[in-house]
PDB file of C-alpha atoms and ligand atoms in Angstrom:
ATOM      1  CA  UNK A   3     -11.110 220.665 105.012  1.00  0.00           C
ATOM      2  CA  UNK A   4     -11.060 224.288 104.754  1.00  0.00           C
ATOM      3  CA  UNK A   5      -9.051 225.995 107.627  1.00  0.00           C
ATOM      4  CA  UNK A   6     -11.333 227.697 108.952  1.00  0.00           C
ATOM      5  CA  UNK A   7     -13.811 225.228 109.117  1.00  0.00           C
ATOM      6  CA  UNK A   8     -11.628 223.638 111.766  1.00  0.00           C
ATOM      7  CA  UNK A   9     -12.347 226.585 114.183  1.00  0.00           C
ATOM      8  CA  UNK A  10     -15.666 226.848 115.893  1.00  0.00           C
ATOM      9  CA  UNK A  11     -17.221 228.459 119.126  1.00  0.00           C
ATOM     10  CA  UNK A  12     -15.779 226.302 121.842  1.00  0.00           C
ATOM     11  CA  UNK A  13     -11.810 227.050 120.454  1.00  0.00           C
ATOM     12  CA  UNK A  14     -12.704 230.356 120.140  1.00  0.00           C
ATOM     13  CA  UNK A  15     -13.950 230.325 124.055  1.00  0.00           C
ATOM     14  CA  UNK A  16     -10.533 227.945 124.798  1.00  0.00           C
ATOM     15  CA  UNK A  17      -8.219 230.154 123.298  1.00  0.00           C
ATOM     16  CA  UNK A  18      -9.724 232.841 125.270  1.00  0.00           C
ATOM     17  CA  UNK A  19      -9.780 231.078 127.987  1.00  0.00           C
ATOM     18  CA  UNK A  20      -6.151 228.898 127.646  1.00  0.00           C
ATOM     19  CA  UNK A  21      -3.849 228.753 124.453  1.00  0.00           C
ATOM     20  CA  UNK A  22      -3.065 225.660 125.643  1.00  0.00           C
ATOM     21  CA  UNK A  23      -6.415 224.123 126.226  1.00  0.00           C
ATOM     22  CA  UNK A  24      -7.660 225.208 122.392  1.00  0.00           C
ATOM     23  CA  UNK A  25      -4.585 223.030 121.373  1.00  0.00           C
ATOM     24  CA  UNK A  26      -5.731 219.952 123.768  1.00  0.00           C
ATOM     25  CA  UNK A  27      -9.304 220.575 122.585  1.00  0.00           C
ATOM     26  CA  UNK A  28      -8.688 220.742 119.054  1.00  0.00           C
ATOM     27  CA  UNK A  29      -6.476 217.642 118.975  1.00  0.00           C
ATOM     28  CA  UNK A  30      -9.297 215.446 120.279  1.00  0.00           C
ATOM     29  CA  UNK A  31      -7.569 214.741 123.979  1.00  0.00           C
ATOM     30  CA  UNK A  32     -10.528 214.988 126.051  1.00  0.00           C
ATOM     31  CA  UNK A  33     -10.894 216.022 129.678  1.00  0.00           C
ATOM     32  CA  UNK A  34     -12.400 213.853 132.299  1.00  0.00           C
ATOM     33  CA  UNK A  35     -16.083 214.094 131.859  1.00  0.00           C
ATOM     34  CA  UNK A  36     -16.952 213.058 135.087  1.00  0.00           C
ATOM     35  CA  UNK A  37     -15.350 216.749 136.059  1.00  0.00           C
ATOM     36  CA  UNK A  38     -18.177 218.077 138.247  1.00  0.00           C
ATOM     37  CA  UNK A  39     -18.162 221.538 136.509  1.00  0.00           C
ATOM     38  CA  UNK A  40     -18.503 219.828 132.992  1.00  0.00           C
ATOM     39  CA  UNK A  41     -21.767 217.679 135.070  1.00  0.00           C
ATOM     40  CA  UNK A  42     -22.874 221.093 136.475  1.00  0.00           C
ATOM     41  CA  UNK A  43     -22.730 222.757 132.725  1.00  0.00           C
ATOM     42  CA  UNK A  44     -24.526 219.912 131.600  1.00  0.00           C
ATOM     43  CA  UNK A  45     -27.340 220.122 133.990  1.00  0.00           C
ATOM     44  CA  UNK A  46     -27.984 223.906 133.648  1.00  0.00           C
ATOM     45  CA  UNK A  47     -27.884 223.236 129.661  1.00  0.00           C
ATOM     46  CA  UNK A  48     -30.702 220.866 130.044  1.00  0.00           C
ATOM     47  CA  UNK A  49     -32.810 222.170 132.816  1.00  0.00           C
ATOM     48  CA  UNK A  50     -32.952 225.829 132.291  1.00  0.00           C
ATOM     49  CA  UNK A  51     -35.176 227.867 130.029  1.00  0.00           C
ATOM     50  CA  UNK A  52     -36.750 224.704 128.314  1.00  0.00           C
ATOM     51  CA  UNK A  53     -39.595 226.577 126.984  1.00  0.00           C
ATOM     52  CA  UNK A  54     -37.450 228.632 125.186  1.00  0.00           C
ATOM     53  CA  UNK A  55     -34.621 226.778 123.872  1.00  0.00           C
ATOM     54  CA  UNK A  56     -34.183 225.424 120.949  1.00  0.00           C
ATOM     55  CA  UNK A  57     -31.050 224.495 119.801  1.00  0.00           C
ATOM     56  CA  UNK A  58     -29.325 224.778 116.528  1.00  0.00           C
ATOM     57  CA  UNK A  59     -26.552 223.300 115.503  1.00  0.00           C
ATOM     58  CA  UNK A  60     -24.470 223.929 112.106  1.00  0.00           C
ATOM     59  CA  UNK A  61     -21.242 223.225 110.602  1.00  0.00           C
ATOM     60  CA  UNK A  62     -18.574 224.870 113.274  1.00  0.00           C
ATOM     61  CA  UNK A  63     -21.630 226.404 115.322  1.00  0.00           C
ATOM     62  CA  UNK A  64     -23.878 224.705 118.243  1.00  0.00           C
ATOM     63  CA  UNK A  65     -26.024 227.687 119.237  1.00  0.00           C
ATOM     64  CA  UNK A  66     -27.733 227.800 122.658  1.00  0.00           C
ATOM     65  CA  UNK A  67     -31.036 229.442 121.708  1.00  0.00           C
ATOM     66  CA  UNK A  68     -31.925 230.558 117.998  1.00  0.00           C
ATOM     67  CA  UNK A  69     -35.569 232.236 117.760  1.00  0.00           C
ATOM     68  CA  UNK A  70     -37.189 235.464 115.765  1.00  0.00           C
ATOM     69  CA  UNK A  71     -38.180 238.452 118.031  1.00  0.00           C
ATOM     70  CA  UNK A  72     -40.438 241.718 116.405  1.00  0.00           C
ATOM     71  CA  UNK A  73     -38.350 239.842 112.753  1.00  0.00           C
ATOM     72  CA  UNK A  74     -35.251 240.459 114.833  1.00  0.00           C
ATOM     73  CA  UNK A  75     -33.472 236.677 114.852  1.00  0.00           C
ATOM     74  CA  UNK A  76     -31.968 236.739 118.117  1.00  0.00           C
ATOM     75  CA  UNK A  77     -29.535 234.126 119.399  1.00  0.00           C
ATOM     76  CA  UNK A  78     -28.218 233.250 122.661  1.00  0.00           C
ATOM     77  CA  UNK A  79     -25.930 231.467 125.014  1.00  0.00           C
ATOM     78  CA  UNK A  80     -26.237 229.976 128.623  1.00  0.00           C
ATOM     79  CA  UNK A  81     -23.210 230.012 130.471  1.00  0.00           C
ATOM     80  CA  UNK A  82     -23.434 228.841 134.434  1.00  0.00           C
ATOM     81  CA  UNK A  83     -21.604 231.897 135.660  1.00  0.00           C
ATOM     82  CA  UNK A  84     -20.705 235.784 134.546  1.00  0.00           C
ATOM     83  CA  UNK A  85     -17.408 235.163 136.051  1.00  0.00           C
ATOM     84  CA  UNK A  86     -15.780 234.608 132.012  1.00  0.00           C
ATOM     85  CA  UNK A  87     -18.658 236.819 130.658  1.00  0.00           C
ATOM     86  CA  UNK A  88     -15.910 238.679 128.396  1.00  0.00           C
ATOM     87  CA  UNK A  89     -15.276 235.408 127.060  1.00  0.00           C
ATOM     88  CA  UNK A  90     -18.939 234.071 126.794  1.00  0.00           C
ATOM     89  CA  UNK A  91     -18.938 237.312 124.927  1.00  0.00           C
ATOM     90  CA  UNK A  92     -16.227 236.601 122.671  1.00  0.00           C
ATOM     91  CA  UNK A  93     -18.037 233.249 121.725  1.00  0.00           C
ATOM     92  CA  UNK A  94     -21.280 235.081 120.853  1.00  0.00           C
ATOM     93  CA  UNK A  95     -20.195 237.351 118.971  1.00  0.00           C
ATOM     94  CA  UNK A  96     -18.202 234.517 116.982  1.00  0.00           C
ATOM     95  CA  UNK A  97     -21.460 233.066 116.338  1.00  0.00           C
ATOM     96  CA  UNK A  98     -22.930 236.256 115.293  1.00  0.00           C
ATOM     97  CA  UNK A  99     -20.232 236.892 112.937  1.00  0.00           C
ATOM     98  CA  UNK A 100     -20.195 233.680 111.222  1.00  0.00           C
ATOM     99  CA  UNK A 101     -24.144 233.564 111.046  1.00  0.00           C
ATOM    100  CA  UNK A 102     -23.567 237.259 109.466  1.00  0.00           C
ATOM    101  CA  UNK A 103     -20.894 235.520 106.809  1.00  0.00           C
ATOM    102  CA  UNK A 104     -24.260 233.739 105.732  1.00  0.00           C
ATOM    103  CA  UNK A 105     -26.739 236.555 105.441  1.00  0.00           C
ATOM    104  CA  UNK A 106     -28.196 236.446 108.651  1.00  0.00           C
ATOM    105  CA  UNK A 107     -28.172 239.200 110.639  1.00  0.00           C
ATOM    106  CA  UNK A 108     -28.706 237.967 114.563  1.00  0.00           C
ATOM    107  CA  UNK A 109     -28.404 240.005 117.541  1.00  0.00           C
ATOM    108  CA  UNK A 110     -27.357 238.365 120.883  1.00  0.00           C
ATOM    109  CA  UNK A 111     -27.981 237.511 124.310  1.00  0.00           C
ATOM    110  CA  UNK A 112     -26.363 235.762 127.229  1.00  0.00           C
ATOM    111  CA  UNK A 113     -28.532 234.258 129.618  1.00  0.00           C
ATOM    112  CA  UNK A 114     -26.967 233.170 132.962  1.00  0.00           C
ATOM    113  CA  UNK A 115     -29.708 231.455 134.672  1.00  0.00           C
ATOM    114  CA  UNK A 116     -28.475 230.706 137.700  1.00  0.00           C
ATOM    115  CA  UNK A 117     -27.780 234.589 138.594  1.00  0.00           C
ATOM    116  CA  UNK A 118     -31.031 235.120 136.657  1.00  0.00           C
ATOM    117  CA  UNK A 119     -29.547 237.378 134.090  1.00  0.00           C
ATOM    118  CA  UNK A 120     -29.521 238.574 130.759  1.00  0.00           C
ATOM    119  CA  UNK A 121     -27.413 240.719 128.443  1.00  0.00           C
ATOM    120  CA  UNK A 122     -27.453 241.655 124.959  1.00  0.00           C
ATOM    121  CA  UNK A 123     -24.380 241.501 122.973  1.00  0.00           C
ATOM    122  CA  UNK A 124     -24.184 243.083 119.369  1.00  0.00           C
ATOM    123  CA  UNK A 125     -21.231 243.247 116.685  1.00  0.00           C
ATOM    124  CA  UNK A 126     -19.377 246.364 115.937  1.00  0.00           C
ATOM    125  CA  UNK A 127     -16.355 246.373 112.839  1.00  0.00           C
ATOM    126  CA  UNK A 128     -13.956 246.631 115.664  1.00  0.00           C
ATOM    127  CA  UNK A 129     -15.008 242.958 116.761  1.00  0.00           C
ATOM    128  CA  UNK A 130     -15.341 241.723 113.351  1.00  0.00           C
ATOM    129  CA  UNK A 131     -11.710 242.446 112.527  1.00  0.00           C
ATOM    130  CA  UNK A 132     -10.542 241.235 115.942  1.00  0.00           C
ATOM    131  CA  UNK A 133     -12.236 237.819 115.362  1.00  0.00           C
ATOM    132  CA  UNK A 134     -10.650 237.439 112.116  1.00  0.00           C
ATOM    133  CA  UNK A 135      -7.407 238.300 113.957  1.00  0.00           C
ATOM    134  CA  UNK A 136      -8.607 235.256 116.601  1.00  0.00           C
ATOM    135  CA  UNK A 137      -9.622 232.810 113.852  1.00  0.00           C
ATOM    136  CA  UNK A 138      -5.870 233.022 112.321  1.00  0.00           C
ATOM    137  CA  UNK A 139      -4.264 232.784 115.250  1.00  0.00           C
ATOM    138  CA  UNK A 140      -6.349 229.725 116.220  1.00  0.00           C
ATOM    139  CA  UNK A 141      -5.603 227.822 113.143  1.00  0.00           C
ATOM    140  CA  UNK A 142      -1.795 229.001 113.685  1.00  0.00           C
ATOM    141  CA  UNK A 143      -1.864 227.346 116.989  1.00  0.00           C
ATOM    142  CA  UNK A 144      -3.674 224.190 116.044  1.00  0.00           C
ATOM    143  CA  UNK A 145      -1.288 223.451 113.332  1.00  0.00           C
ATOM    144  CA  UNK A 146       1.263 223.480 116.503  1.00  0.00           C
ATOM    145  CA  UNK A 147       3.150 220.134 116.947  1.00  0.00           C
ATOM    146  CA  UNK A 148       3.281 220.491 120.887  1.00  0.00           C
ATOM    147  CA  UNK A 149       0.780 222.209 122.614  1.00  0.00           C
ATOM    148  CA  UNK A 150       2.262 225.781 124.438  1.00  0.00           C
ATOM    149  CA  UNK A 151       3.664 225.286 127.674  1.00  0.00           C
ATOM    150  CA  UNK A 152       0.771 225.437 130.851  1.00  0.00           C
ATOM    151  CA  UNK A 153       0.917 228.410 132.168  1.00  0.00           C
ATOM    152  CA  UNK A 154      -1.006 229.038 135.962  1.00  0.00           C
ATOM    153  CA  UNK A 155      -3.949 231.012 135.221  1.00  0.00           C
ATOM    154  CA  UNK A 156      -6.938 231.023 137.699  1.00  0.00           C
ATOM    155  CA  UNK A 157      -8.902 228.900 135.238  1.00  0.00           C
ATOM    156  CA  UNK A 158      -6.288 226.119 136.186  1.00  0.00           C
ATOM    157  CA  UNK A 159      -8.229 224.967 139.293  1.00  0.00           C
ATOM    158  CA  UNK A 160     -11.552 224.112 137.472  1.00  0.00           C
ATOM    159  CA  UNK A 161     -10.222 223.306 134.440  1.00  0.00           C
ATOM    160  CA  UNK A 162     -10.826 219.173 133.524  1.00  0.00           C
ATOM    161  CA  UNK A 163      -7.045 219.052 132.170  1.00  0.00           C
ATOM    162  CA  UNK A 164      -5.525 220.736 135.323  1.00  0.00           C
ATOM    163  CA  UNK A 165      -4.154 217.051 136.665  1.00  0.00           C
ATOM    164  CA  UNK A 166      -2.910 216.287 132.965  1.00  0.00           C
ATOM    165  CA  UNK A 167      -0.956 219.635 133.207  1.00  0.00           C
ATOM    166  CA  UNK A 168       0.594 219.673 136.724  1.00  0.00           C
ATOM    167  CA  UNK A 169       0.000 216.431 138.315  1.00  0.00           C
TER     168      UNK A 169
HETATM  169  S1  LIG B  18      -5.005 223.354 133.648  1.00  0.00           S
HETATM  170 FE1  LIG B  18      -4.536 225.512 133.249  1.00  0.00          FE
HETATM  171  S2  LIG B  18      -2.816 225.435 131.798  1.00  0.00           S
HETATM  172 FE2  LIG B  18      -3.764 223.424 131.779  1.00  0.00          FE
HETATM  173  S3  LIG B  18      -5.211 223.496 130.083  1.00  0.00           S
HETATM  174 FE3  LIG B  18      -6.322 224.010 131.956  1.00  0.00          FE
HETATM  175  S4  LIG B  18      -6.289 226.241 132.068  1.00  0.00           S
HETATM  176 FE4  LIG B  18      -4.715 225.615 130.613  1.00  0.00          FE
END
């Protein structure tokens, strides 16, 4: 499989997030899906801007909301909360870039429903080369034969691996 095919939007948002959790995440050890946060995600994902959504999935990308605006093709992501919007952001623009790598030029949006909010989120060279920086690092870490050391971040307490990590 080509390497880079291994990274996609949720390890980009994971190494953002937790070095550690990209490893977990990319090696298939799942967190406990009965985590009320992952339930809450889930719920917000299905309920929220119905009329709008629609989906898209492809290769390494599972896009919120993909639709054509004034021939603009604008995609977006919900996310419960703006608390990790710099992250959300991080993952957007991933998607943007990779869409771009294709011949599609998108712009973005984040929609955080609950907060009833939107912002738009566009691609400059500055993030391009950073996310080329983030996709080698990513598949430099997943190639990792232990996964880094847990390390207490604030994340830690609603995080579905936290009892795997310091129970
Ligand atoms: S509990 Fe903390 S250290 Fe462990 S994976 Fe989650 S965020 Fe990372």
């Amino acid at each position: 499989m080509d390497e880079e095919a291994r990274v996609n939007g949720t390890l980009i948002w994971y190494y953002n997030v937790c070095k550690r959790e990209a490893w977990l995440m990319s090696h298939s050890i799942t967190p406990d899906e009965s985590d009320s946060n992952v339930e809450i995600g889930r719920f917000i994902h299905e309920k929220s801007y119905k009329r709008e959504m629609k989906e898209v999935s492809t290769g390494n990308m599972k896009i919120d909301i993909f639709r054509k605006e004034h021939g603009q093709i604008v995609i977006g992501e919900l996310k419960k909360s703006s608390k990790f919007k710099n992250i959300a952001i991080w993952q957007l623009k991933y998607y943007m870039y990779e869409l771009e790598k294709e011949g599609v030029k998108a712009t973005g949006e984040l929609l955080f429903p609950e907060e009833k909010r939107k912002e738009s989120v566009s691609l400059t060279d500055e993030d391009r080369i950073n996310l080329n920086n983030q996709i080698r690092e990513i598949i430099k870490l997943i190639y990792q034969s232990e996964p880094p050391e847990p390390i207490k971040i604030a994340f830690c307490k609603n995080c579905a691996y936290a009892e795997f990590c310091w129970a």
